[in-house]
Short mmCIF file of C-alpha atoms and ligand atoms in Angstrom, two decimals:
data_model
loop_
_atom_site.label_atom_id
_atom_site.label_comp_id
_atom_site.label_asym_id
_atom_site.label_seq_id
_atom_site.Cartn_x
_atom_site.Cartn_y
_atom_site.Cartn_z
CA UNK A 116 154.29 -6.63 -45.99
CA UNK A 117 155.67 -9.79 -44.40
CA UNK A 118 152.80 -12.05 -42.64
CA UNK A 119 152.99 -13.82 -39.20
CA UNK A 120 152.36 -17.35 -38.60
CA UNK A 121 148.94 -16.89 -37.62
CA UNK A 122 148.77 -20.50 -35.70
CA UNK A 123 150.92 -18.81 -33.22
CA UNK A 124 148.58 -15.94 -32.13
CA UNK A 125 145.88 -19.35 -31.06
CA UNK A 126 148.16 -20.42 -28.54
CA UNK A 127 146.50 -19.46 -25.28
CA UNK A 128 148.52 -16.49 -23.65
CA UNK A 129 150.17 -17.53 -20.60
CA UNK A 130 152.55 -20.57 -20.35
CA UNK A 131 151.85 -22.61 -17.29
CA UNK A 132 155.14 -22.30 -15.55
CA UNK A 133 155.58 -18.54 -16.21
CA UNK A 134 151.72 -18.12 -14.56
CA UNK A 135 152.66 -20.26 -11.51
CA UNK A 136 156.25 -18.02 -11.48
CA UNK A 137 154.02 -14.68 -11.04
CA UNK A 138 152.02 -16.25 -8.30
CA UNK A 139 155.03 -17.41 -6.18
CA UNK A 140 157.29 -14.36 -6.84
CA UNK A 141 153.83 -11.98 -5.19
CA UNK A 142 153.13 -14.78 -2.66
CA UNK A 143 157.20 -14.32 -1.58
CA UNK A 144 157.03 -10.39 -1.85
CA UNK A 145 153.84 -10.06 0.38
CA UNK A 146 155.53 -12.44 2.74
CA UNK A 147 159.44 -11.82 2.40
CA UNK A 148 159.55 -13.66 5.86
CA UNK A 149 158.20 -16.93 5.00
CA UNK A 150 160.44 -20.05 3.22
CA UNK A 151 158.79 -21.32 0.05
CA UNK A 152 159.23 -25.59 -1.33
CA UNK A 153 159.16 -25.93 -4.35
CA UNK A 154 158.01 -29.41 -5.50
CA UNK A 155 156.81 -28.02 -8.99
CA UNK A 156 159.38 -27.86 -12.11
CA UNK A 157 160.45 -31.25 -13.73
CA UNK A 158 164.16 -29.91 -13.23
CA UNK A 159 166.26 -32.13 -12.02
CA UNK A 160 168.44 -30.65 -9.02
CA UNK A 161 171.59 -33.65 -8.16
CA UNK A 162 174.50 -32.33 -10.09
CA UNK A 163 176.33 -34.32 -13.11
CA UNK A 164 177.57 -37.81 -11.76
CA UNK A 165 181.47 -37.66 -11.67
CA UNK A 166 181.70 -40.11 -14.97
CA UNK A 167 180.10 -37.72 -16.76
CA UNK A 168 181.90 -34.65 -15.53
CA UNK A 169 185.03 -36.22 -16.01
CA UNK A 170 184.50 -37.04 -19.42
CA UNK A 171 183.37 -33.30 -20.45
CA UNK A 172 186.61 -32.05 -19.26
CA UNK A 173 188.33 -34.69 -21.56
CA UNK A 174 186.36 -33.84 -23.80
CA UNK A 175 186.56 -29.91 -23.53
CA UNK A 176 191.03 -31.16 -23.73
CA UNK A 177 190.89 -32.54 -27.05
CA UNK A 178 189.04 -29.10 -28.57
CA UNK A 179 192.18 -26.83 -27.60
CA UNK A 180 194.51 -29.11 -29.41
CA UNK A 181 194.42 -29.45 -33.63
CA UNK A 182 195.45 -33.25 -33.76
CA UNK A 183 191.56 -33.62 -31.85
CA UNK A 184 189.56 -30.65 -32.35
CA UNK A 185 185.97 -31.57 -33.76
CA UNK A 186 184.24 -29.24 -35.66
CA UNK A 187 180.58 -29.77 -37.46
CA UNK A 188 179.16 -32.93 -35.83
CA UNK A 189 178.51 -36.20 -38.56
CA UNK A 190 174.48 -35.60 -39.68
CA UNK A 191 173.18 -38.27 -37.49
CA UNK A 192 175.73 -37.54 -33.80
CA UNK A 193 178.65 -39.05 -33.38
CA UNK A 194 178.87 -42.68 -33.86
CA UNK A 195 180.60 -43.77 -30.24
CA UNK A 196 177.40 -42.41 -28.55
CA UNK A 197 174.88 -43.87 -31.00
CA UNK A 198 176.56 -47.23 -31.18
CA UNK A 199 176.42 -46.87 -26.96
CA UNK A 200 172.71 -46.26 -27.14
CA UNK A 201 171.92 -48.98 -29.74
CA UNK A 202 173.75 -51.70 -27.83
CA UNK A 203 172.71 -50.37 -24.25
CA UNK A 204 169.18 -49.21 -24.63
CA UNK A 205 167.76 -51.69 -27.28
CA UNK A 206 170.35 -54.30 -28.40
CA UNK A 207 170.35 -55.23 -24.22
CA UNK A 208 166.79 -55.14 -24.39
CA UNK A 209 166.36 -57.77 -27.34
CA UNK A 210 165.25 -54.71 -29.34
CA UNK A 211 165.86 -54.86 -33.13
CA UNK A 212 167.85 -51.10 -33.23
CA UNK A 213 170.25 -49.75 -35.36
CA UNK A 214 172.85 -47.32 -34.59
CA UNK A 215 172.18 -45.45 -38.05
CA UNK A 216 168.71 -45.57 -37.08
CA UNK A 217 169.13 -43.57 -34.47
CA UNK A 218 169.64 -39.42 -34.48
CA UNK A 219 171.28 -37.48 -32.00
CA UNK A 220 169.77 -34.20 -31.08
CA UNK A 221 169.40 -31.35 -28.05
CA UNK A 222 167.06 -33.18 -25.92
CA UNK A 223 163.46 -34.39 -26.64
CA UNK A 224 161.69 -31.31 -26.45
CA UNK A 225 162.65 -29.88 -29.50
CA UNK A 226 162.46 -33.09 -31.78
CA UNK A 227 159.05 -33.92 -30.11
CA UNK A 228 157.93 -30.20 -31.93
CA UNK A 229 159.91 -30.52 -34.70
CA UNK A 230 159.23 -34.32 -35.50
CA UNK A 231 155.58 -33.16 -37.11
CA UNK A 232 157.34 -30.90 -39.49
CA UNK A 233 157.65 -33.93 -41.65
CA UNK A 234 153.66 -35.38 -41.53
CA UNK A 235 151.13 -33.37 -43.41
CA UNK A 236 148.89 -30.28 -41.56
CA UNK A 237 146.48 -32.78 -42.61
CA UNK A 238 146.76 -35.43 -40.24
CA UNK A 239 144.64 -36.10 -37.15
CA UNK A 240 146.34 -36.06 -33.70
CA UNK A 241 145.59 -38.15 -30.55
CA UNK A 242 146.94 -37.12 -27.28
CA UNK A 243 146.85 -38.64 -23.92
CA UNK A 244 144.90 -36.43 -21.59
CA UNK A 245 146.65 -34.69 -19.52
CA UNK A 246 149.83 -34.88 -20.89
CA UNK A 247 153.38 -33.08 -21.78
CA UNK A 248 151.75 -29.62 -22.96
CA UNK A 249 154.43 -29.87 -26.09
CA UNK A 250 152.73 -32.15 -28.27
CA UNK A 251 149.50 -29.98 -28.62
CA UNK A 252 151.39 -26.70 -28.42
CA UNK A 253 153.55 -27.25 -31.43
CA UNK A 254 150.63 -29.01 -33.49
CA UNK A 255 148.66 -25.82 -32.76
CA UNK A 256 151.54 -23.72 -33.99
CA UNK A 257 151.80 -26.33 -37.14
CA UNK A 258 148.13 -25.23 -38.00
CA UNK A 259 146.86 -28.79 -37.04
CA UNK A 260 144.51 -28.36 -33.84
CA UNK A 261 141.73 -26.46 -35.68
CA UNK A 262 140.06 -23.53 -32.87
CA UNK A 263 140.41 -23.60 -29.32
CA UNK A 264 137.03 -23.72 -26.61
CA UNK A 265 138.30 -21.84 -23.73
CA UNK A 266 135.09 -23.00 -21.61
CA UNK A 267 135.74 -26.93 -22.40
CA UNK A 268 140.08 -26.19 -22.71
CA UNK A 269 140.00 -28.30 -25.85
CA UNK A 270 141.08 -27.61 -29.69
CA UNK A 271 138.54 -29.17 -31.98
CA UNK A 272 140.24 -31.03 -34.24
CA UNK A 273 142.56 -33.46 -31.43
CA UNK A 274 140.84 -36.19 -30.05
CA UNK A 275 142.20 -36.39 -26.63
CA UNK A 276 142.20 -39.68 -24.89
CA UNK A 277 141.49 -39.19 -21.14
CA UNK A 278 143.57 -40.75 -18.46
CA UNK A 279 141.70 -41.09 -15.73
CA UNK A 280 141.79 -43.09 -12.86
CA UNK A 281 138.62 -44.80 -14.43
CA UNK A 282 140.68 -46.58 -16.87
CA UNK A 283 144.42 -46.55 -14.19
CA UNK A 284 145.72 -43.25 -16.16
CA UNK A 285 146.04 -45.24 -19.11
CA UNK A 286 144.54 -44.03 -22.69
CA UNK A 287 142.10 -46.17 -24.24
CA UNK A 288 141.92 -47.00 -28.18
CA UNK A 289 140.33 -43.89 -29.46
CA UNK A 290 136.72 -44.42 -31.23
CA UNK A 291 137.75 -41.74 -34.06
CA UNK A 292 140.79 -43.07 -36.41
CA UNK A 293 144.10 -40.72 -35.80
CA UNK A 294 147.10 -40.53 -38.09
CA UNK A 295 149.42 -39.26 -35.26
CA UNK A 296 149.45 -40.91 -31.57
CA UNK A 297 151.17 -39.27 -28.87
CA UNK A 298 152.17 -41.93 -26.10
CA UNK A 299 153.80 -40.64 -23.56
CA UNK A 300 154.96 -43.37 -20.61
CA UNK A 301 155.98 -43.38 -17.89
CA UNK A 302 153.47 -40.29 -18.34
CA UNK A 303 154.26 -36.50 -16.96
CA UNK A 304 152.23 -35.64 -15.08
CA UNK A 305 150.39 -38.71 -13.74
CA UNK A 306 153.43 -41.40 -13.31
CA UNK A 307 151.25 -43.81 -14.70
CA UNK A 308 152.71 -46.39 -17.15
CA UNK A 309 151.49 -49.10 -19.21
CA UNK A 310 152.19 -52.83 -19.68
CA UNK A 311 154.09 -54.45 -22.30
CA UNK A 312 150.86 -56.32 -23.26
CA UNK A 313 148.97 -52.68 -23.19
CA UNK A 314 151.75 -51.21 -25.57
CA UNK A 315 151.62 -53.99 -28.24
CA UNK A 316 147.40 -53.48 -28.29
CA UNK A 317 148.64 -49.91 -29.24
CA UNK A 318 151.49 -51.27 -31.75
CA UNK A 319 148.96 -53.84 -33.63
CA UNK A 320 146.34 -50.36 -33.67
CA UNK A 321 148.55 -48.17 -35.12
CA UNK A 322 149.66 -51.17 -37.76
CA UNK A 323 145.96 -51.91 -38.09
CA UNK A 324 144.85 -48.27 -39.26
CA UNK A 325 147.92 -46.63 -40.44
CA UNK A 326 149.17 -44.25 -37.72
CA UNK A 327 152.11 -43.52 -36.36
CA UNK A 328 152.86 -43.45 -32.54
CA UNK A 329 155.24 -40.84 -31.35
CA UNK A 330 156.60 -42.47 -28.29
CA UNK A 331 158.16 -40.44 -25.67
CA UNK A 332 160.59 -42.29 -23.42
CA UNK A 333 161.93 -39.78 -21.19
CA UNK A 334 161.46 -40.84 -17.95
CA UNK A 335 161.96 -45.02 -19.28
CA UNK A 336 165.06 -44.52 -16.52
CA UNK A 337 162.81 -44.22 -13.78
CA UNK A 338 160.52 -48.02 -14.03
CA UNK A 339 160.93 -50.17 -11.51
CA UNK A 340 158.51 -52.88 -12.03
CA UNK A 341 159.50 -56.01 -14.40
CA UNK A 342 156.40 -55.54 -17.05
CA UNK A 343 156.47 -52.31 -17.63
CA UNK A 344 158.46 -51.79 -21.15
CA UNK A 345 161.27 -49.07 -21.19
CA UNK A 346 160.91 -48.86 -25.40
CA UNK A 347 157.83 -49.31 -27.83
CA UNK A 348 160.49 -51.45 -29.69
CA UNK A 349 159.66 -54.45 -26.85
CA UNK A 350 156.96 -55.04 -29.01
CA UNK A 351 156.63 -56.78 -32.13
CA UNK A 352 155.77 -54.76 -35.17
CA UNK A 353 156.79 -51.28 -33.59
CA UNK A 354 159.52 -50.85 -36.54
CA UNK A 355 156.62 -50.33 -39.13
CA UNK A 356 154.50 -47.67 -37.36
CA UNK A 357 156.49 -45.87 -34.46
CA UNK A 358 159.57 -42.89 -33.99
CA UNK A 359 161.06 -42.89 -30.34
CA UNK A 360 161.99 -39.98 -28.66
CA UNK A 361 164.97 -40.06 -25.61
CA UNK A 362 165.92 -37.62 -23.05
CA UNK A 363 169.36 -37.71 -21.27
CA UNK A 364 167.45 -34.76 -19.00
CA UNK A 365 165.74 -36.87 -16.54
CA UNK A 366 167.85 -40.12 -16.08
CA UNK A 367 171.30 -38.21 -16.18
CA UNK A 368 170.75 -35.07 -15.33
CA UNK A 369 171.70 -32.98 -19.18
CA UNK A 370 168.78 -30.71 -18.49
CA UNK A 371 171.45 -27.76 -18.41
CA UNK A 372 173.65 -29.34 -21.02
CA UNK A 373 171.48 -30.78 -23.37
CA UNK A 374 171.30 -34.14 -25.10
CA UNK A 375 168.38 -36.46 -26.37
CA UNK A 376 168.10 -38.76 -29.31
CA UNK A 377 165.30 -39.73 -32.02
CA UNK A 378 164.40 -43.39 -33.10
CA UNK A 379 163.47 -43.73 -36.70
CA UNK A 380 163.41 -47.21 -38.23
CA UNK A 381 163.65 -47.70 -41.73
CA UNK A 382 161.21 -49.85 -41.61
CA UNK A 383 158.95 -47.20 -41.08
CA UNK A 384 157.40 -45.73 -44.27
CA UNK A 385 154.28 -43.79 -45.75
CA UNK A 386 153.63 -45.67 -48.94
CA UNK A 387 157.51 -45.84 -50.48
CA UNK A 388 158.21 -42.51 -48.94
CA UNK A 389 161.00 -43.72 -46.04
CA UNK A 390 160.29 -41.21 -42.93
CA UNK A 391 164.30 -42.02 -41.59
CA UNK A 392 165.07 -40.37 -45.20
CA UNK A 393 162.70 -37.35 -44.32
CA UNK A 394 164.40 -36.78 -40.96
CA UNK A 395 167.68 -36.98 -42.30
CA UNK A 396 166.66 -33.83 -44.16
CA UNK A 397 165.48 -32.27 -40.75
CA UNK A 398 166.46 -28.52 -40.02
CA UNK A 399 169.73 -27.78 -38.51
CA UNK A 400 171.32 -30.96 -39.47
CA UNK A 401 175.04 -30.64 -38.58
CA UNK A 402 174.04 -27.58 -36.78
CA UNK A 403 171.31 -28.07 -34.38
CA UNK A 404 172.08 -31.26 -32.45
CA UNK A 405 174.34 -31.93 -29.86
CA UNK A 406 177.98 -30.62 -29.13
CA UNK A 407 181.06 -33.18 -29.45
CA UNK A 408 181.39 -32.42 -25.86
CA UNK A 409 178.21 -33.18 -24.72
CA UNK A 410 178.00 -36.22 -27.56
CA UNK A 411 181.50 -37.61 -25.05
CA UNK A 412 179.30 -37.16 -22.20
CA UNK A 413 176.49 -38.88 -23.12
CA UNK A 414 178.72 -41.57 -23.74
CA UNK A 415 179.86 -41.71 -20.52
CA UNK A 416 176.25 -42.59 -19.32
CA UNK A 417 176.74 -45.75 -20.71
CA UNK A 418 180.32 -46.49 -18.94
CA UNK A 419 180.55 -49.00 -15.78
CA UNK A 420 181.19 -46.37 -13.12
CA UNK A 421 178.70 -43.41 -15.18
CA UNK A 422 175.70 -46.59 -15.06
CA UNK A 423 176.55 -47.15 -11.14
CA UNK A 424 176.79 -43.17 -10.48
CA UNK A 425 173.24 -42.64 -12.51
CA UNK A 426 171.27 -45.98 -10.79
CA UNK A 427 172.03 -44.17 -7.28
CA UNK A 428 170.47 -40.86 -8.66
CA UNK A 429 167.80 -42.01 -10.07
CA UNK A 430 166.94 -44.25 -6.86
CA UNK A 431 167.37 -40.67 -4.29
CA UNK A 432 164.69 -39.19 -6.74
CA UNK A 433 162.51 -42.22 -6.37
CA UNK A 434 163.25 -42.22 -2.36
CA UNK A 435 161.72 -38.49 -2.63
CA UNK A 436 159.07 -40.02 -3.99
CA UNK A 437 158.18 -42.42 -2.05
CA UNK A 438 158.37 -40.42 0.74
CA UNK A 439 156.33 -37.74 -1.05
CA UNK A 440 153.48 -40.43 -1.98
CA UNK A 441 153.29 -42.62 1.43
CA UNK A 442 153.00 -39.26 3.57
CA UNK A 443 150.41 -38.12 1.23
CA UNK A 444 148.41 -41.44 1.37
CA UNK A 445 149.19 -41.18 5.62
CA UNK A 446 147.61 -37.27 5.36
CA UNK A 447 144.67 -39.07 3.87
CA UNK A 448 144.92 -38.08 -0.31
CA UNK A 449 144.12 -40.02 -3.30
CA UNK A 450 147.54 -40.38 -4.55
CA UNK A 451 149.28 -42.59 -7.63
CA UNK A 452 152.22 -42.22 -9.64
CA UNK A 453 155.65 -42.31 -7.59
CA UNK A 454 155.94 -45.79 -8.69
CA UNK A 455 157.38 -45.95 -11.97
CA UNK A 456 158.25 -42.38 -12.41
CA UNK A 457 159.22 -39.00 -10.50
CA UNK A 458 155.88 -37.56 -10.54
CA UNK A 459 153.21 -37.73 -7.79
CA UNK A 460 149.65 -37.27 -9.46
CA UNK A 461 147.19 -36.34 -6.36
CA UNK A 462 143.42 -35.66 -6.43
CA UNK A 463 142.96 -32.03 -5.20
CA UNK A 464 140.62 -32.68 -1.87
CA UNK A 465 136.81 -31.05 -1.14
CA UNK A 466 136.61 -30.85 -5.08
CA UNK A 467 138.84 -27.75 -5.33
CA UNK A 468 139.80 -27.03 -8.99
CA UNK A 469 143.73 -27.62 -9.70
CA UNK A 470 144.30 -23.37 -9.37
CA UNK A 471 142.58 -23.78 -6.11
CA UNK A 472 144.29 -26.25 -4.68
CA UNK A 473 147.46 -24.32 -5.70
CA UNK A 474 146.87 -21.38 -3.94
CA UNK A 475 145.73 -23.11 -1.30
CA UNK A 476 148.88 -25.28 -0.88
CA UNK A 477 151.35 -22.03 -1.53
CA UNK A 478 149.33 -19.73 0.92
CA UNK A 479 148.98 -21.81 3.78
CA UNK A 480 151.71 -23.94 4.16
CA UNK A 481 154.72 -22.54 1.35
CA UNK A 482 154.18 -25.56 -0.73
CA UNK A 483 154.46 -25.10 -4.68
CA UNK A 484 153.10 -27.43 -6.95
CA UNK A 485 151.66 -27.54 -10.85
CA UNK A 486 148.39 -27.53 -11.53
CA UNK A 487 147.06 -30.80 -13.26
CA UNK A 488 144.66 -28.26 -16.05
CA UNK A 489 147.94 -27.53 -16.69
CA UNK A 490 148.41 -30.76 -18.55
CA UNK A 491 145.19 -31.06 -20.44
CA UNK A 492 141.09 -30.88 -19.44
CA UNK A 493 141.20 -34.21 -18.02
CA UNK A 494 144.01 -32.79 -15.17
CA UNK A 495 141.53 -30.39 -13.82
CA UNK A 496 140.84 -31.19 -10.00
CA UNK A 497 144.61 -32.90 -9.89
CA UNK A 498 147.82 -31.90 -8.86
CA UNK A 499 151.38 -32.80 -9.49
CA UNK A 500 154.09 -32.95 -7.04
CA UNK A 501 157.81 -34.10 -8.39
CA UNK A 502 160.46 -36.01 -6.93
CA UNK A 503 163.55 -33.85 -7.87
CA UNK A 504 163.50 -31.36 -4.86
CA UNK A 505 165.82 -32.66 -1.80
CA UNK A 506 165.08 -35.45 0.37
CA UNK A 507 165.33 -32.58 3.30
CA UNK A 508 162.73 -30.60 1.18
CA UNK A 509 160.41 -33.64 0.53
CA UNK A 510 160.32 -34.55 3.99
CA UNK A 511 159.88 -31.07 4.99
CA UNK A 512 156.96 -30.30 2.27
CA UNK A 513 154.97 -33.50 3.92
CA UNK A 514 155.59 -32.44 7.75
CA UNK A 515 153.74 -28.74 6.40
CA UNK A 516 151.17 -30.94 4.48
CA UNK A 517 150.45 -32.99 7.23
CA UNK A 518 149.67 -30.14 9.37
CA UNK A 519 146.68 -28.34 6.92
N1 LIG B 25 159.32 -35.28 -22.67
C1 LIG B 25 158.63 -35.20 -21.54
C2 LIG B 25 157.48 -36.09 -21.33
C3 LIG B 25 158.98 -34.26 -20.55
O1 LIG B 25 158.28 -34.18 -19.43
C4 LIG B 25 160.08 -33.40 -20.78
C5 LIG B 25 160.48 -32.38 -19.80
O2 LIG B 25 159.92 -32.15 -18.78
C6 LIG B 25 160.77 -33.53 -21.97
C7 LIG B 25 160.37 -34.48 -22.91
C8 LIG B 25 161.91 -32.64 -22.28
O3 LIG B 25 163.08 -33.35 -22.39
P1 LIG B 25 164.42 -32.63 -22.81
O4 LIG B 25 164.98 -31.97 -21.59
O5 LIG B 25 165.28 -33.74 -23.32
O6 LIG B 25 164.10 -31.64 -23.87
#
């Protein structure tokens, strides 16, 4: 009799977004009448910048004739695109980045769950708190997370580093020693960021003990201010302890389409064991990263026009936001985020849990956000509103705000 993966069955039972989909889709049949905003989801919503849709159908040209039809991908993606990212995201950035040290793949979800395939079950793991529900999910499903309290919302064998806005929504150095670091920055769901002085204190830890910092760079497209670092490979000594993960989801709008790329330096190595070599083993290679297609349009990201197309999206989602966080502050809430990233972390008013606050927002006024407990224990009593809605819908979810 075949067995189940019995890590699975821990997972608590209802995802976040599918619980908040229930509660909207009774709110809108008991009240067919009324509109609903939604300001929840970290979809994006603009559609593909012309560069990029340009280059698909160029792309899409060359499979329907034999003189340049592409079949299996090369192990790693193509090289055009890596070379594209290598020279635009790190060599630019006086970052010390291969293109062969870089792997193309479906978008950062999946390698940020299938990156721990390759560390031991053994390993502790350290997560910002709250964070990107992935990294804990897929550790629990790895066997890694030990039980789960339902009364404190915490697994007992991650030490979670709260981000508060005690310490600015920034993690500090945990007291117990983890193998595995999740940093996630800017963060979902708080905005928050760190320096590049905070990020090399995390760099020389990691070094210092051993660990490895899984660095998730997905909204890096979205900082606007000069000393905030848009890769852990800003700082010196990042090649020996950390793997990068990139999303083309948030700065170019592949959510649909799919594209995303890991960051392993050789340099980076467990004893003689060379994690690069380990990854290049990964599932699904040849099969399970990105199309040719989609490889063509990522390079088009990195053209002149596809760079000019993508700065002006990225800036209407950051209008939405600050139009999202300055009405909020006006309305009288504790607000941050908004700044650096796409994401608008609020503290929930009269000390209303994050479910509360919900309901409350969606019943009276049609406004649907996520939950901060969504994101970890330390979200409870928090809320996070996103950027990617409409500029009409932004300004029309803080005229229905203002009026509670
Ligand atoms: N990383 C973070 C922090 C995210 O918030 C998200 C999506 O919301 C992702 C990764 C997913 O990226 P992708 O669409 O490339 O899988």
């Amino acid at each position: 009799m075949f067995k189940v993966n019995d890590n699975y069955l821990k997972l608590p039972g209802s995802y976040l977004f599918s619980t908040i989909g229930k509660k909207v889709a009774a709110y809108q049949a008991a009240n067919p009448e009324k509109s609903i905003i939604r300001l929840g989801i970290g979809d994006v919503t603009q559609p593909l910048a012309p560069a990029i849709i340009g280059s698909l159908h160029h792309a899409v040209d060359e499979m329907a004739d034999a003189a340049t039809f592409h079949g299996y991908a090369p192990d790693l993606g193509y090289e055009f695109l890596r070379s594209a990212i290598a020279r635009n995201d790190y060599a630019n950035r006086g970052c010390d980045i291969s293109a062969d040290e870089i792997f193309i793949s479906d978008g950062a979800k999946s390698d940020s769950g299938n990156i721990q395939e390759i560390f031991s079950v053994d390993n502790k793991v350290a997560v910002c708190d709250p964070v990107y529900p992935v990294y804990v999910d897929t550790n629990v499903m790895a066997g890694r997370t030990g039980t789960y309290d339902p009364k404190t919302e915490r697994w007992s064998d991650v030490i979670y580093m709260p981000c508060l806005a005690e310490n600015n929504f920034a993690p500090e150095l945990p007291k117990e020693t983890p193998d595995m670091i999740y940093l996630c920055f800017p963060n979902n769901p708080t905005g928050s960021t760190i320096t590049k002085d905070q990020l090399q204190e995390w760099v020389d830890y990691a070094n210092r003990v051993g660990a490895v910092i899984i660095y998730d760079a997905a909204y890096e497209a979205y900082i606007s201010e000069e000393n905030v670092p848009h890769t852990i490979f800003e700082c010196q000594g990042a090649r020996t302890c950390a793997i990068e993960l990139k999303s083309f989801s948030k700065n170019a709008g592949f959510t649909g389409i799919r594209l995303g790329c890991t960051v392993i330096p050789k340099d980076l190595k467990c004893g003689d064991v060379s994690l690069h070599a380990l990854w290049a083993r990964r599932h699904g290679t040849k099969y399970n990263g990105a199309p040719y297609i989609i490889q063509r349009a990522g390079e088009a990201v990195y053209s002149d026009a596809g760079k000019a197309q993508l700065r002006e999206q990225v800036a209407y989602y950051m209008n939405n936001a600050k139009t999202i966080l300055n009405g909020l502050r006006e309305a009288g809430y504790t607000v941050s985020g908004g700044v650096n990233a796409p994401y608008i972390w609020l503290k929930t008013p009269d000390k209303m849990t994050s479910w509360e606050f919900f309901d409350y927002l969606l019943e009276n006024v049609g406004v649907v956000g996520t939950p901060g407990s969504g994101f970890g224990p330390s979200g409870e009593g928090y809320f996070r509103l996103t950027a990617f809605g409409s500029y009409e819908n932004s300004v029309a979810a803080l005229e229905r705000i203002k009026k509670l």
